[in-house]
mmCIF file of C-alpha atoms and ligand atoms in Angstrom:
data_model
loop_
_atom_site.group_PDB
_atom_site.id
_atom_site.type_symbol
_atom_site.label_atom_id
_atom_site.label_comp_id
_atom_site.label_asym_id
_atom_site.label_seq_id
_atom_site.Cartn_x
_atom_site.Cartn_y
_atom_site.Cartn_z
ATOM 1 C CA UNK A 10 2.386 19.435 1.008
ATOM 2 C CA UNK A 11 6.045 20.145 1.423
ATOM 3 C CA UNK A 12 7.650 23.292 0.680
ATOM 4 C CA UNK A 13 9.321 23.227 -2.546
ATOM 5 C CA UNK A 14 11.402 26.329 -4.732
ATOM 6 C CA UNK A 15 8.907 27.539 -7.137
ATOM 7 C CA UNK A 16 11.823 27.532 -9.701
ATOM 8 C CA UNK A 17 13.783 24.125 -9.318
ATOM 9 C CA UNK A 18 11.342 22.195 -7.149
ATOM 10 C CA UNK A 19 14.091 21.697 -4.560
ATOM 11 C CA UNK A 20 13.928 22.626 -0.975
ATOM 12 C CA UNK A 21 14.670 26.198 -0.777
ATOM 13 C CA UNK A 22 18.369 27.255 -0.041
ATOM 14 C CA UNK A 23 18.243 30.602 1.632
ATOM 15 C CA UNK A 24 14.477 30.696 1.412
ATOM 16 C CA UNK A 25 13.411 33.694 -0.533
ATOM 17 C CA UNK A 26 10.015 34.385 -1.777
ATOM 18 C CA UNK A 27 8.595 35.142 -5.363
ATOM 19 C CA UNK A 28 5.850 36.745 -6.655
ATOM 20 C CA UNK A 29 4.294 35.043 -9.298
ATOM 21 C CA UNK A 30 2.964 37.853 -10.555
ATOM 22 C CA UNK A 31 5.457 40.514 -10.395
ATOM 23 C CA UNK A 32 4.743 43.948 -8.261
ATOM 24 C CA UNK A 33 5.860 46.190 -11.545
ATOM 25 C CA UNK A 34 2.855 44.187 -13.249
ATOM 26 C CA UNK A 35 0.548 45.325 -10.318
ATOM 27 C CA UNK A 36 1.931 48.606 -10.486
ATOM 28 C CA UNK A 37 1.205 49.101 -14.317
ATOM 29 C CA UNK A 38 -2.028 47.883 -13.920
ATOM 30 C CA UNK A 39 -3.277 50.207 -11.013
ATOM 31 C CA UNK A 40 -3.059 51.008 -7.370
ATOM 32 C CA UNK A 41 -0.209 48.759 -5.930
ATOM 33 C CA UNK A 42 -2.203 48.443 -2.708
ATOM 34 C CA UNK A 43 -5.357 46.928 -4.338
ATOM 35 C CA UNK A 44 -6.311 44.132 -3.361
ATOM 36 C CA UNK A 45 -6.238 41.526 -6.502
ATOM 37 C CA UNK A 46 -8.719 38.495 -6.750
ATOM 38 C CA UNK A 47 -7.804 35.323 -7.433
ATOM 39 C CA UNK A 48 -10.802 33.480 -7.614
ATOM 40 C CA UNK A 49 -12.944 31.502 -7.449
ATOM 41 C CA UNK A 50 -11.081 28.148 -6.767
ATOM 42 C CA UNK A 51 -13.033 25.347 -7.601
ATOM 43 C CA UNK A 52 -12.993 22.551 -4.908
ATOM 44 C CA UNK A 53 -13.554 19.271 -6.713
ATOM 45 C CA UNK A 54 -14.305 17.284 -3.135
ATOM 46 C CA UNK A 55 -17.645 19.653 -2.860
ATOM 47 C CA UNK A 56 -17.988 20.696 -6.345
ATOM 48 C CA UNK A 57 -18.284 23.800 -5.554
ATOM 49 C CA UNK A 58 -16.489 27.352 -6.263
ATOM 50 C CA UNK A 59 -15.140 29.051 -3.532
ATOM 51 C CA UNK A 60 -14.410 32.658 -3.590
ATOM 52 C CA UNK A 61 -10.983 33.612 -1.727
ATOM 53 C CA UNK A 62 -9.366 36.794 -2.109
ATOM 54 C CA UNK A 63 -5.829 37.775 -1.721
ATOM 55 C CA UNK A 64 -3.777 41.009 -1.528
ATOM 56 C CA UNK A 65 -1.117 40.587 -3.749
ATOM 57 C CA UNK A 66 1.590 40.354 -1.165
ATOM 58 C CA UNK A 67 0.104 37.353 -0.285
ATOM 59 C CA UNK A 68 0.582 35.949 -3.618
ATOM 60 C CA UNK A 69 4.279 34.721 -3.322
ATOM 61 C CA UNK A 70 6.033 31.371 -3.065
ATOM 62 C CA UNK A 71 8.921 30.033 -1.614
ATOM 63 C CA UNK A 72 12.119 30.260 -3.436
ATOM 64 C CA UNK A 73 15.844 30.073 -3.123
ATOM 65 C CA UNK A 74 17.474 33.035 -3.136
ATOM 66 C CA UNK A 75 19.713 32.236 -6.057
ATOM 67 C CA UNK A 76 17.191 30.841 -8.162
ATOM 68 C CA UNK A 77 15.218 34.243 -7.721
ATOM 69 C CA UNK A 78 18.418 36.157 -8.678
ATOM 70 C CA UNK A 79 18.654 34.398 -11.740
ATOM 71 C CA UNK A 80 15.204 35.219 -13.165
ATOM 72 C CA UNK A 81 15.841 38.843 -11.872
ATOM 73 C CA UNK A 82 17.027 39.773 -15.831
ATOM 74 C CA UNK A 83 14.092 38.215 -17.633
ATOM 75 C CA UNK A 84 11.935 40.610 -15.197
ATOM 76 C CA UNK A 85 13.425 43.616 -15.642
ATOM 77 C CA UNK A 86 13.566 42.605 -19.439
ATOM 78 C CA UNK A 87 9.930 41.484 -19.479
ATOM 79 C CA UNK A 88 8.375 45.101 -17.353
ATOM 80 C CA UNK A 89 10.172 47.122 -20.597
ATOM 81 C CA UNK A 90 8.489 45.110 -23.282
ATOM 82 C CA UNK A 91 5.207 45.074 -21.359
ATOM 83 C CA UNK A 92 5.359 48.821 -20.701
ATOM 84 C CA UNK A 93 5.957 49.180 -24.533
ATOM 85 C CA UNK A 94 3.254 46.864 -25.518
ATOM 86 C CA UNK A 95 0.873 48.520 -23.224
ATOM 87 C CA UNK A 96 2.271 51.991 -25.116
ATOM 88 C CA UNK A 97 1.633 50.498 -28.500
ATOM 89 C CA UNK A 98 4.875 51.078 -29.692
ATOM 90 C CA UNK A 99 7.205 48.869 -31.609
ATOM 91 C CA UNK A 100 8.437 45.440 -30.542
ATOM 92 C CA UNK A 101 11.155 43.412 -32.160
ATOM 93 C CA UNK A 102 11.334 39.604 -32.744
ATOM 94 C CA UNK A 103 14.125 39.717 -30.001
ATOM 95 C CA UNK A 104 10.977 41.459 -27.141
ATOM 96 C CA UNK A 105 8.880 38.217 -28.022
ATOM 97 C CA UNK A 106 11.378 36.300 -27.370
ATOM 98 C CA UNK A 107 11.413 37.734 -24.117
ATOM 99 C CA UNK A 108 7.486 37.979 -23.617
ATOM 100 C CA UNK A 109 7.512 34.404 -24.487
ATOM 101 C CA UNK A 110 9.824 33.176 -21.918
ATOM 102 C CA UNK A 111 8.085 35.582 -19.214
ATOM 103 C CA UNK A 112 4.496 33.971 -20.299
ATOM 104 C CA UNK A 113 5.973 30.815 -19.495
ATOM 105 C CA UNK A 114 7.459 31.670 -15.978
ATOM 106 C CA UNK A 115 3.838 33.386 -15.301
ATOM 107 C CA UNK A 116 1.954 30.202 -16.649
ATOM 108 C CA UNK A 117 3.745 27.382 -14.762
ATOM 109 C CA UNK A 118 3.637 30.143 -11.757
ATOM 110 C CA UNK A 119 0.278 30.364 -11.604
ATOM 111 C CA UNK A 120 0.032 26.719 -12.190
ATOM 112 C CA UNK A 121 2.208 26.300 -9.026
ATOM 113 C CA UNK A 122 0.317 28.835 -7.342
ATOM 114 C CA UNK A 123 -3.098 27.191 -7.672
ATOM 115 C CA UNK A 124 -1.790 23.718 -6.502
ATOM 116 C CA UNK A 125 -0.791 25.512 -3.313
ATOM 117 C CA UNK A 126 -4.200 27.888 -2.623
ATOM 118 C CA UNK A 127 -6.082 24.454 -3.473
ATOM 119 C CA UNK A 128 -4.217 22.105 -1.140
ATOM 120 C CA UNK A 129 -3.028 20.231 -4.417
ATOM 121 C CA UNK A 130 -6.589 19.024 -4.380
ATOM 122 C CA UNK A 131 -6.009 17.450 -8.064
ATOM 123 C CA UNK A 132 -3.049 15.541 -6.302
ATOM 124 C CA UNK A 133 -1.160 16.485 -9.256
ATOM 125 C CA UNK A 134 2.557 15.483 -9.000
ATOM 126 C CA UNK A 135 4.266 19.171 -8.465
ATOM 127 C CA UNK A 136 7.470 17.667 -10.468
ATOM 128 C CA UNK A 137 7.064 20.291 -12.880
ATOM 129 C CA UNK A 138 9.059 23.643 -12.004
ATOM 130 C CA UNK A 139 9.519 27.212 -13.545
ATOM 131 C CA UNK A 140 13.422 26.468 -14.567
ATOM 132 C CA UNK A 141 12.616 23.231 -16.674
ATOM 133 C CA UNK A 142 9.428 24.941 -18.278
ATOM 134 C CA UNK A 143 11.161 27.920 -19.757
ATOM 135 C CA UNK A 144 11.267 27.994 -23.408
ATOM 136 C CA UNK A 145 11.182 24.248 -23.789
ATOM 137 C CA UNK A 146 8.243 23.737 -26.060
ATOM 138 C CA UNK A 147 5.961 25.540 -29.019
ATOM 139 C CA UNK A 148 4.554 28.413 -27.943
ATOM 140 C CA UNK A 149 1.767 30.611 -29.166
ATOM 141 C CA UNK A 150 0.621 34.446 -28.071
ATOM 142 C CA UNK A 151 -2.714 35.275 -29.701
ATOM 143 C CA UNK A 152 -3.038 39.196 -28.920
ATOM 144 C CA UNK A 153 -6.378 40.749 -28.547
ATOM 145 C CA UNK A 154 -6.865 44.378 -28.405
ATOM 146 C CA UNK A 155 -9.684 46.494 -26.704
ATOM 147 C CA UNK A 156 -11.358 49.548 -26.429
ATOM 148 C CA UNK A 157 -10.519 49.857 -22.965
ATOM 149 C CA UNK A 158 -9.065 52.978 -21.063
ATOM 150 C CA UNK A 159 -9.237 51.533 -17.790
ATOM 151 C CA UNK A 160 -6.107 49.499 -16.391
ATOM 152 C CA UNK A 161 -6.108 45.964 -14.912
ATOM 153 C CA UNK A 162 -5.104 42.412 -14.583
ATOM 154 C CA UNK A 163 -7.196 39.757 -14.556
ATOM 155 C CA UNK A 164 -6.512 36.025 -15.471
ATOM 156 C CA UNK A 165 -8.635 33.404 -17.368
ATOM 157 C CA UNK A 166 -8.408 29.396 -17.298
ATOM 158 C CA UNK A 167 -5.756 28.975 -14.438
ATOM 159 C CA UNK A 168 -8.263 28.200 -11.561
ATOM 160 C CA UNK A 169 -9.693 24.937 -13.005
ATOM 161 C CA UNK A 170 -8.769 21.395 -12.822
ATOM 162 C CA UNK A 171 -8.277 21.325 -16.458
ATOM 163 C CA UNK A 172 -5.052 23.581 -16.082
ATOM 164 C CA UNK A 173 -3.963 21.421 -12.970
ATOM 165 C CA UNK A 174 -3.855 18.576 -15.091
ATOM 166 C CA UNK A 175 -2.797 20.377 -18.215
ATOM 167 C CA UNK A 176 -1.767 23.881 -18.027
ATOM 168 C CA UNK A 177 -1.263 24.326 -21.814
ATOM 169 C CA UNK A 178 -3.278 27.552 -21.934
ATOM 170 C CA UNK A 179 -4.363 30.514 -20.539
ATOM 171 C CA UNK A 180 -5.487 34.227 -21.106
ATOM 172 C CA UNK A 181 -3.609 37.106 -19.375
ATOM 173 C CA UNK A 182 -5.216 40.828 -19.747
ATOM 174 C CA UNK A 183 -2.973 43.636 -19.253
ATOM 175 C CA UNK A 184 -4.732 46.892 -19.167
ATOM 176 C CA UNK A 185 -6.017 47.079 -22.810
ATOM 177 C CA UNK A 186 -4.568 43.589 -24.133
ATOM 178 C CA UNK A 187 -5.395 39.991 -23.418
ATOM 179 C CA UNK A 188 -2.589 38.149 -24.318
ATOM 180 C CA UNK A 189 -4.227 34.406 -24.840
ATOM 181 C CA UNK A 190 -1.010 31.944 -24.269
ATOM 182 C CA UNK A 191 -0.646 28.629 -25.671
ATOM 183 C CA UNK A 192 2.493 26.145 -25.003
ATOM 184 C CA UNK A 193 3.236 22.585 -25.107
ATOM 185 C CA UNK A 194 5.234 20.211 -26.826
ATOM 186 C CA UNK A 195 4.580 19.914 -30.801
ATOM 187 C CA UNK A 196 1.491 22.323 -30.527
ATOM 188 C CA UNK A 197 2.118 24.419 -33.573
ATOM 189 C CA UNK A 198 4.739 22.276 -35.114
ATOM 190 C CA UNK A 199 2.600 19.825 -37.711
ATOM 191 C CA UNK A 200 1.012 22.987 -39.989
ATOM 192 C CA UNK A 201 4.169 24.782 -39.743
ATOM 193 C CA UNK A 202 5.619 21.790 -41.734
ATOM 194 C CA UNK A 203 7.810 20.625 -39.029
ATOM 195 C CA UNK A 204 8.313 17.199 -37.602
ATOM 196 C CA UNK A 205 5.599 16.558 -35.506
ATOM 197 C CA UNK A 206 3.633 14.093 -33.431
ATOM 198 C CA UNK A 207 0.195 12.595 -33.892
ATOM 199 C CA UNK A 208 0.773 9.617 -31.592
ATOM 200 C CA UNK A 209 1.985 9.687 -27.905
ATOM 201 C CA UNK A 210 1.725 7.678 -24.999
ATOM 202 C CA UNK A 211 1.268 7.928 -21.029
ATOM 203 C CA UNK A 212 4.093 6.426 -19.347
ATOM 204 C CA UNK A 213 4.195 4.966 -15.885
ATOM 205 C CA UNK A 214 6.282 7.821 -14.960
ATOM 206 C CA UNK A 215 6.456 11.740 -15.436
ATOM 207 C CA UNK A 216 7.082 11.796 -19.032
ATOM 208 C CA UNK A 217 4.972 11.544 -21.856
ATOM 209 C CA UNK A 218 6.492 9.462 -24.986
ATOM 210 C CA UNK A 219 6.177 11.037 -28.392
ATOM 211 C CA UNK A 220 6.521 9.370 -31.950
ATOM 212 C CA UNK A 221 7.973 11.901 -34.398
ATOM 213 C CA UNK A 222 6.488 12.117 -38.119
ATOM 214 C CA UNK A 223 8.505 13.560 -40.991
ATOM 215 C CA UNK A 224 7.635 17.259 -41.297
ATOM 216 C CA UNK A 225 5.652 18.172 -44.281
ATOM 217 C CA UNK A 226 8.172 20.830 -45.421
ATOM 218 C CA UNK A 227 5.802 23.775 -45.974
ATOM 219 C CA UNK A 228 3.534 26.134 -43.474
ATOM 220 C CA UNK A 229 -0.414 25.457 -44.074
ATOM 221 C CA UNK A 230 -2.041 27.771 -41.945
ATOM 222 C CA UNK A 231 -4.042 28.069 -39.636
ATOM 223 C CA UNK A 232 -1.081 26.787 -37.473
ATOM 224 C CA UNK A 233 -3.591 25.897 -34.505
ATOM 225 C CA UNK A 234 -6.903 24.142 -35.553
ATOM 226 C CA UNK A 235 -8.813 24.295 -32.516
ATOM 227 C CA UNK A 236 -11.408 26.897 -32.917
ATOM 228 C CA UNK A 237 -10.416 30.587 -32.414
ATOM 229 C CA UNK A 238 -11.296 34.082 -32.778
ATOM 230 C CA UNK A 239 -8.922 35.256 -35.691
ATOM 231 C CA UNK A 240 -9.207 39.069 -34.735
ATOM 232 C CA UNK A 241 -6.202 38.867 -33.450
ATOM 233 C CA UNK A 242 -2.366 39.015 -34.050
ATOM 234 C CA UNK A 243 -0.870 35.353 -33.897
ATOM 235 C CA UNK A 244 2.910 35.111 -32.888
ATOM 236 C CA UNK A 245 4.455 31.756 -33.075
ATOM 237 C CA UNK A 246 7.827 30.349 -31.830
ATOM 238 C CA UNK A 247 8.504 26.447 -32.861
ATOM 239 C CA UNK A 248 10.677 24.879 -29.880
ATOM 240 C CA UNK A 249 12.582 21.520 -31.337
ATOM 241 C CA UNK A 250 12.583 18.759 -28.771
ATOM 242 C CA UNK A 251 16.415 18.036 -26.964
ATOM 243 C CA UNK A 252 15.245 16.333 -24.186
ATOM 244 C CA UNK A 253 15.193 12.864 -26.082
ATOM 245 C CA UNK A 254 18.769 13.363 -27.483
ATOM 246 C CA UNK A 255 19.708 14.598 -30.638
ATOM 247 C CA UNK A 256 20.998 11.264 -31.928
ATOM 248 C CA UNK A 257 17.601 9.978 -32.200
ATOM 249 C CA UNK A 258 15.716 12.514 -33.690
ATOM 250 C CA UNK A 259 17.833 14.536 -35.171
ATOM 251 C CA UNK A 260 17.604 13.433 -38.860
ATOM 252 C CA UNK A 261 13.760 14.884 -39.096
ATOM 253 C CA UNK A 262 15.170 18.024 -38.341
ATOM 254 C CA UNK A 263 18.304 18.266 -40.533
ATOM 255 C CA UNK A 264 16.241 19.895 -43.675
ATOM 256 C CA UNK A 265 15.963 23.272 -45.427
ATOM 257 C CA UNK A 266 12.904 24.103 -44.200
ATOM 258 C CA UNK A 267 13.688 23.594 -40.861
ATOM 259 C CA UNK A 268 16.687 25.459 -41.078
ATOM 260 C CA UNK A 269 14.563 28.273 -42.646
ATOM 261 C CA UNK A 270 12.223 28.601 -39.089
ATOM 262 C CA UNK A 271 15.477 27.960 -37.131
ATOM 263 C CA UNK A 272 16.813 30.941 -35.193
ATOM 264 C CA UNK A 273 19.440 28.615 -33.794
ATOM 265 C CA UNK A 274 18.921 25.263 -35.021
ATOM 266 C CA UNK A 275 21.885 23.521 -33.330
ATOM 267 C CA UNK A 276 19.461 24.578 -29.751
ATOM 268 C CA UNK A 277 16.408 23.918 -31.077
ATOM 269 C CA UNK A 278 15.298 27.336 -31.067
ATOM 270 C CA UNK A 279 12.992 28.454 -33.456
ATOM 271 C CA UNK A 280 12.216 32.050 -35.158
ATOM 272 C CA UNK A 281 9.823 34.208 -34.023
ATOM 273 C CA UNK A 282 6.529 34.122 -36.701
ATOM 274 C CA UNK A 283 3.546 36.216 -37.068
ATOM 275 C CA UNK A 284 -0.027 35.939 -38.985
ATOM 276 C CA UNK A 285 0.085 38.670 -42.058
ATOM 277 C CA UNK A 286 -3.072 38.700 -43.698
ATOM 278 C CA UNK A 287 -3.581 35.017 -43.651
ATOM 279 C CA UNK A 288 0.028 33.957 -44.546
ATOM 280 C CA UNK A 289 2.676 33.319 -41.494
ATOM 281 C CA UNK A 290 6.019 35.289 -41.981
ATOM 282 C CA UNK A 291 8.922 36.087 -39.640
ATOM 283 C CA UNK A 292 8.622 38.586 -37.527
ATOM 284 C CA UNK A 293 10.722 41.287 -38.301
ATOM 285 C CA UNK A 294 14.353 41.466 -36.062
ATOM 286 C CA UNK A 295 14.041 45.399 -35.794
ATOM 287 C CA UNK A 296 11.300 47.539 -34.027
ATOM 288 C CA UNK A 297 8.211 46.820 -35.697
ATOM 289 C CA UNK A 298 4.573 47.738 -35.119
ATOM 290 C CA UNK A 299 3.640 44.481 -36.480
ATOM 291 C CA UNK A 300 2.291 42.757 -34.034
ATOM 292 C CA UNK A 301 -0.673 45.658 -33.416
ATOM 293 C CA UNK A 302 -3.904 44.264 -34.101
ATOM 294 C CA UNK A 303 -6.181 45.939 -36.839
ATOM 295 C CA UNK A 304 -9.553 44.834 -35.073
ATOM 296 C CA UNK A 305 -10.188 46.426 -31.850
ATOM 297 C CA UNK A 306 -13.008 44.886 -29.671
ATOM 298 C CA UNK A 307 -15.357 46.121 -26.981
ATOM 299 C CA UNK A 308 -13.843 44.927 -23.602
ATOM 300 C CA UNK A 309 -16.841 42.610 -22.367
ATOM 301 C CA UNK A 310 -17.422 41.406 -25.717
ATOM 302 C CA UNK A 311 -13.368 40.766 -25.498
ATOM 303 C CA UNK A 312 -13.640 39.155 -21.932
ATOM 304 C CA UNK A 313 -16.424 36.987 -22.774
ATOM 305 C CA UNK A 314 -15.232 35.449 -25.711
ATOM 306 C CA UNK A 315 -11.709 34.906 -24.513
ATOM 307 C CA UNK A 316 -12.763 33.088 -21.050
ATOM 308 C CA UNK A 317 -15.021 30.643 -23.247
ATOM 309 C CA UNK A 318 -12.160 30.549 -25.838
ATOM 310 C CA UNK A 319 -9.679 29.457 -22.892
ATOM 311 C CA UNK A 320 -11.816 26.911 -21.673
ATOM 312 C CA UNK A 321 -12.618 25.307 -24.992
ATOM 313 C CA UNK A 322 -9.207 25.384 -25.686
ATOM 314 C CA UNK A 323 -8.069 23.025 -22.588
ATOM 315 C CA UNK A 324 -11.253 20.880 -23.459
ATOM 316 C CA UNK A 325 -9.826 20.708 -26.782
ATOM 317 C CA UNK A 326 -6.523 19.548 -25.762
ATOM 318 C CA UNK A 327 -7.769 17.222 -23.165
ATOM 319 C CA UNK A 328 -9.477 15.102 -25.693
ATOM 320 C CA UNK A 329 -6.392 14.996 -27.589
ATOM 321 C CA UNK A 330 -4.230 13.497 -24.783
ATOM 322 C CA UNK A 331 -1.686 10.926 -25.157
ATOM 323 C CA UNK A 332 -3.004 7.291 -25.543
ATOM 324 C CA UNK A 333 -3.390 5.066 -22.529
ATOM 325 C CA UNK A 334 -2.164 1.782 -24.063
ATOM 326 C CA UNK A 335 1.401 1.688 -22.286
ATOM 327 C CA UNK A 336 0.145 2.065 -18.785
ATOM 328 C CA UNK A 337 -1.755 0.352 -16.429
ATOM 329 C CA UNK A 338 -5.865 0.031 -15.579
ATOM 330 C CA UNK A 339 -5.391 1.771 -12.369
ATOM 331 C CA UNK A 340 -3.658 4.989 -13.911
ATOM 332 C CA UNK A 341 -5.604 4.810 -17.207
ATOM 333 C CA UNK A 342 -9.397 5.055 -15.394
ATOM 334 C CA UNK A 343 -7.263 7.604 -12.702
ATOM 335 C CA UNK A 344 -6.491 9.728 -15.563
ATOM 336 C CA UNK A 345 -9.903 9.211 -17.529
ATOM 337 C CA UNK A 346 -12.038 10.204 -14.007
ATOM 338 C CA UNK A 347 -10.079 13.524 -13.832
ATOM 339 C CA UNK A 348 -10.148 14.375 -17.276
ATOM 340 C CA UNK A 349 -13.974 13.692 -17.563
ATOM 341 C CA UNK A 350 -14.518 16.121 -14.457
ATOM 342 C CA UNK A 351 -12.107 18.579 -15.635
ATOM 343 C CA UNK A 352 -14.499 18.773 -18.784
ATOM 344 C CA UNK A 353 -17.358 18.973 -17.297
ATOM 345 C CA UNK A 354 -16.130 22.178 -15.048
ATOM 346 C CA UNK A 355 -14.866 23.776 -18.223
ATOM 347 C CA UNK A 356 -18.312 23.318 -19.533
ATOM 348 C CA UNK A 357 -19.983 24.982 -16.450
ATOM 349 C CA UNK A 358 -17.931 27.939 -17.065
ATOM 350 C CA UNK A 359 -18.517 28.042 -20.975
ATOM 351 C CA UNK A 360 -22.153 27.972 -19.882
ATOM 352 C CA UNK A 361 -21.820 30.904 -17.111
ATOM 353 C CA UNK A 362 -20.223 33.001 -20.043
ATOM 354 C CA UNK A 363 -22.586 32.279 -22.573
ATOM 355 C CA UNK A 364 -25.196 33.563 -20.018
ATOM 356 C CA UNK A 365 -23.515 36.531 -18.597
HETATM 357 ZN ZN1 ZN B 10 15.677 26.818 -6.224
#
């Protein structure tokens, strides 16, 4: 594989290395010199799990100096937010904007990292970099709290082919909290009453074509219809599409309902929303403890539940992928084959979690 900048995708200029998992997070979650375990990696060629360990310092990837610099402010802000989160302190809607951006960065960073580590066994085109994936699509975080007094960091869902094909969902555990993160185009729009897409097509290029439908102009929870454990706090942020050109879709977004859920209507940035009993309301602008889940899980129960939930979500969204109507038979067969395998691997992991 050619070396590319993890942020912009180009040949790195004044090459620098970016830690996908930042140093400050390693420090917040235990001994900074420990070996962090990033496996197992699934080898599709041999259909087996390969266990590989990496010291945190090995888990870094090429970037341009300027790209690296550009995201250092996000890292500084994210560190402050995560520190307050693990200390159970009040957070504002601006803090959640930062957390969402940072989780986008980590999710795509992990996607590229595993692409490197597995030597791109999935043959995915890594034409999908951090810079154009931050704040570009609908996003959600389900926050689960545990009783754990032990610090630590874990991931779920990032080392499987399903994540390589469709990096929509993963879990990041930071000390006592699990952040279950979901993000892709239109993933929360329909049940927030916004314009949505129930019809999409693969194209012969990289992009997916979406057909948009007028929104229902009212919020109809649950916002996410894949099955999930509700003993959490749900945080949402709709992001309206802008890559297709405002002129073409603009009129669908010109409603009072869309405006009522907009933080910046012009830029297509939605408000931060939070679940409150069975309702979805705007998250307070001022610092608030509205995000702290009422339920406290036993850590082993939470880890088992959440691993299964990540794998099940990945299967759910692979099953609801775009239509093949506009691509060649060759591409259709390739995608079908890949998804079949990806689902098989996830089912294997679900079975392992069930047996634990
Ligand atoms: Zn770059």
